[in-house]
């Protein structure tokens, strides 16, 4: 059965989370940031001093974490074991290790279960890497949002500078990290980053954020005109 959901997949720094949030606000849907969930698992493992190469230990850490996405005053927050970890998961150590953690089957199974649960409650905009291909294959609208790799690195660099993250990294370092993660996310064995056959490709390299949002809302209206 088709689901009242918009799946937005694509590589790091394509603007998925900003766009997904705005589209969710506009449609009064819930925004689900699945990358944040894998980051939470990574934080849990790092805090437990688990070696990220130790699949069994990382999986046990992820399975024991109580992860919840909560919207507070319109802000999407993530809690783990009762603690607001929305900022902690954006640190460079989590970012450097998340591709290792999210490749484990047990970790992915635990997160996908939660993700599908969120989608049962009504309209959602969910962003990630495998939403259209695996998590919500019945989503009414699937978008694959991409942009030129250097442009994505540049955007991430500006965002990090603004937030005071990774201040020891140059712009070239950030671009290299974005490219490294794309490579790991696209070549991993389980549910790699891939455009679903029925996903609409949007290249945001020379589009503004409002332009991308308008394009997605227009696609949604088109798709749902005769279904909902
Ligand atoms: O979107 P992000 O940078 O916060 O995602 C963090 C990592 O999680 C990224 O390296 C890819 C991974 N991820 C995934 O494997 N599957 C998803 N659905 C979402 C993110």
Coordinates of C-alpha atoms in Angstrom, one line a residue, residues 63-162:
X63 CA 20.6 -2.2 20.5
X64 CA 20.8 -1.1 24.1
X65 CA 20.3 2.6 23.3
X66 CA 16.9 4.1 23.8
X67 CA 16.8 6.5 20.8
X68 CA 13.9 8.9 20.2
X69 CA 13.2 11.7 17.8
X70 CA 11.1 14.4 19.4
X71 CA 9.9 17.7 18.0
X72 CA 10.1 20.5 20.6
X73 CA 8.8 23.9 19.7
X74 CA 9.1 23.0 16.1
X75 CA 12.8 21.9 16.5
X76 CA 13.7 18.3 15.7
X77 CA 15.7 16.9 18.6
X78 CA 17.1 13.5 19.3
X79 CA 17.3 11.9 22.7
X80 CA 19.3 8.9 23.8
X81 CA 18.6 7.3 27.1
X82 CA 16.8 10.4 28.2
X83 CA 19.6 12.8 27.2
X84 CA 19.3 15.5 24.5
X85 CA 22.2 14.5 22.2
X86 CA 21.2 16.7 19.3
X87 CA 24.5 18.7 19.4
X88 CA 26.7 15.9 20.7
X89 CA 26.1 13.8 17.5
X90 CA 27.4 16.5 15.2
X91 CA 30.9 16.4 16.6
X92 CA 33.9 15.4 14.4
X93 CA 34.5 12.2 16.2
X94 CA 31.0 10.9 15.6
X95 CA 31.2 12.1 12.0
X96 CA 34.5 10.3 11.4
X97 CA 33.2 7.0 12.8
X98 CA 29.5 6.8 11.7
X99 CA 30.2 5.2 8.3
X100 CA 31.9 2.3 10.1
X101 CA 29.0 1.9 12.6
X102 CA 26.1 2.2 10.1
X103 CA 27.4 -0.7 8.0
X104 CA 26.5 -3.4 10.6
X105 CA 23.4 -5.4 10.0
X106 CA 22.2 -5.5 13.6
X107 CA 22.6 -1.7 13.9
X108 CA 20.7 -1.1 10.7
X109 CA 17.9 -3.6 11.6
X110 CA 17.3 -1.9 14.9
X111 CA 17.2 1.6 13.3
X112 CA 15.0 0.5 10.4
X113 CA 12.5 -0.9 12.8
X114 CA 12.2 2.5 14.6
X115 CA 12.1 4.3 11.2
X116 CA 9.2 2.2 9.9
X117 CA 7.4 2.7 13.2
X118 CA 7.6 6.5 12.8
X119 CA 6.2 6.2 9.3
X120 CA 3.1 4.4 10.5
X121 CA 1.9 7.4 12.5
X122 CA 0.9 9.5 9.4
X123 CA 2.7 11.9 7.0
X124 CA 6.4 11.9 7.2
X125 CA 9.4 13.3 5.4
X126 CA 12.3 11.0 6.0
X127 CA 15.8 11.6 4.9
X128 CA 18.7 9.2 4.6
X129 CA 20.5 7.0 2.2
X130 CA 18.2 3.9 1.8
X131 CA 14.8 5.3 2.5
X132 CA 13.4 5.0 -1.0
X133 CA 15.2 1.7 -1.7
X134 CA 14.7 -0.1 1.6
X135 CA 13.0 1.6 4.5
X136 CA 9.9 2.9 2.8
X137 CA 9.7 1.3 -0.6
X138 CA 6.0 2.3 -0.8
X139 CA 6.6 6.0 -0.2
X140 CA 4.4 8.1 -2.5
X141 CA 7.2 10.4 -3.4
X142 CA 10.9 9.5 -3.6
X143 CA 13.5 12.1 -4.3
X144 CA 17.2 11.6 -4.8
X145 CA 18.8 14.9 -3.9
X146 CA 22.4 15.4 -5.0
X147 CA 24.9 18.2 -5.9
X148 CA 28.4 18.4 -7.1
X149 CA 30.8 17.0 -4.5
X150 CA 32.9 20.1 -4.2
X151 CA 29.8 22.2 -3.7
X152 CA 28.6 19.8 -1.0
X153 CA 31.9 20.0 0.8
X154 CA 31.9 23.8 0.5
X155 CA 28.4 24.0 2.0
X156 CA 29.3 21.7 4.8
X157 CA 32.5 23.7 5.5
X158 CA 30.4 26.9 5.8
X159 CA 27.9 25.2 8.0
X160 CA 30.6 23.9 10.3
X161 CA 32.3 27.2 10.6
X162 CA 29.0 28.8 11.5

